[in-house]
Amino acid sequence: VVVTYGISRDRISVKVDFSLLLKRNLQRIAILNEQSSRFFRRYSDSKGTKLIDEKIGSWETVEAEWASITDL
């Protein structure tokens, strides 16, 4: 996934390119900003990784079959 940010005087644009993403069995894609990141406090994935609050890093590569972020 390639994300491109454009910043001008009165707006920020975000372009997300999913053309290289394997979309088989894909149900949903969520694009989150820094404000919404405060809401999601629990991370888990198909490899058994479970993280809460500050243990969740930013810009981490997810190599699991699926991943989930939720509130507690």
Short mmCIF file of C-alpha atoms in Angstrom, two decimals:
data_model
loop_
_atom_site.label_atom_id
_atom_site.label_comp_id
_atom_site.label_asym_id
_atom_site.label_seq_id
_atom_site.Cartn_x
_atom_site.Cartn_y
_atom_site.Cartn_z
CA VAL A 1 0.00 0.00 0.00
CA VAL A 2 1.39 3.38 -1.00
CA VAL A 3 0.17 6.47 0.85
CA THR A 4 0.90 9.94 -0.53
CA TYR A 5 0.26 13.08 1.50
CA GLY A 6 -0.19 16.48 -0.12
CA ILE A 7 -0.05 19.62 1.99
CA SER A 8 -1.29 22.98 0.78
CA ARG A 9 -2.14 26.21 2.54
CA ASP A 10 -5.62 25.20 3.66
CA ARG A 11 -5.84 21.43 3.31
CA ILE A 12 -4.11 18.09 3.52
CA SER A 13 -4.91 15.47 0.91
CA VAL A 14 -4.27 11.78 1.39
CA LYS A 15 -4.07 9.42 -1.58
CA VAL A 16 -3.98 5.69 -0.89
CA ASP A 17 -3.00 3.30 -3.69
CA PHE A 18 -4.20 -0.27 -3.12
CA SER A 19 -3.28 -1.53 -6.60
CA LEU A 20 -0.48 -3.78 -5.27
CA LEU A 21 -2.52 -5.16 -2.37
CA LEU A 22 -3.65 -8.79 -2.56
CA LYS A 23 -7.42 -8.33 -2.25
CA ARG A 24 -8.56 -11.97 -2.04
CA ASN A 25 -11.00 -12.46 0.87
CA LEU A 26 -10.63 -8.80 1.81
CA GLN A 27 -13.63 -7.54 3.75
CA ARG A 28 -12.69 -4.04 4.82
CA ILE A 29 -9.86 -1.51 4.74
CA ALA A 30 -9.62 1.23 7.36
CA ILE A 31 -7.54 4.37 6.97
CA LEU A 32 -6.82 5.91 10.38
CA ASN A 33 -5.43 9.26 11.37
CA GLU A 34 -3.68 10.25 14.58
CA GLN A 35 -6.93 11.26 16.28
CA SER A 36 -8.54 7.89 15.68
CA SER A 37 -5.43 6.10 16.91
CA ARG A 38 -6.30 7.15 20.47
CA PHE A 39 -9.54 5.20 20.27
CA PHE A 40 -7.98 1.90 19.21
CA ARG A 41 -6.15 0.41 22.18
CA ARG A 42 -5.85 -3.30 21.40
CA TYR A 43 -4.03 -4.99 18.49
CA SER A 44 -4.21 -8.68 17.66
CA ASP A 45 -3.37 -10.71 14.56
CA SER A 46 -3.53 -14.22 13.10
CA LYS A 47 0.02 -14.98 14.28
CA GLY A 48 -1.11 -14.64 17.90
CA THR A 49 0.36 -11.20 18.53
CA LYS A 50 -1.56 -9.25 21.16
CA LEU A 51 -0.60 -5.67 22.05
CA ILE A 52 -2.27 -3.06 24.24
CA ASP A 53 -1.87 0.73 24.36
CA GLU A 54 1.74 1.97 24.07
CA LYS A 55 2.96 -1.50 23.04
CA ILE A 56 1.32 -0.83 19.66
CA GLY A 57 3.98 0.79 17.50
CA SER A 58 3.52 3.16 14.61
CA TRP A 59 4.53 2.28 11.05
CA GLU A 60 5.03 -1.40 11.92
CA THR A 61 4.80 -3.90 9.07
CA VAL A 62 2.03 -6.46 9.53
CA GLU A 63 2.93 -9.83 8.03
CA ALA A 64 0.00 -11.79 9.48
CA GLU A 65 -2.89 -13.09 7.37
CA TRP A 66 -5.17 -10.66 9.21
CA ALA A 67 -4.88 -8.00 11.90
CA SER A 68 -7.42 -6.21 14.07
CA ILE A 69 -7.40 -3.04 16.14
CA THR A 70 -10.21 -2.39 18.60
CA ASP A 71 -11.10 -0.41 21.67
CA LEU A 72 -10.87 -2.25 24.99
#
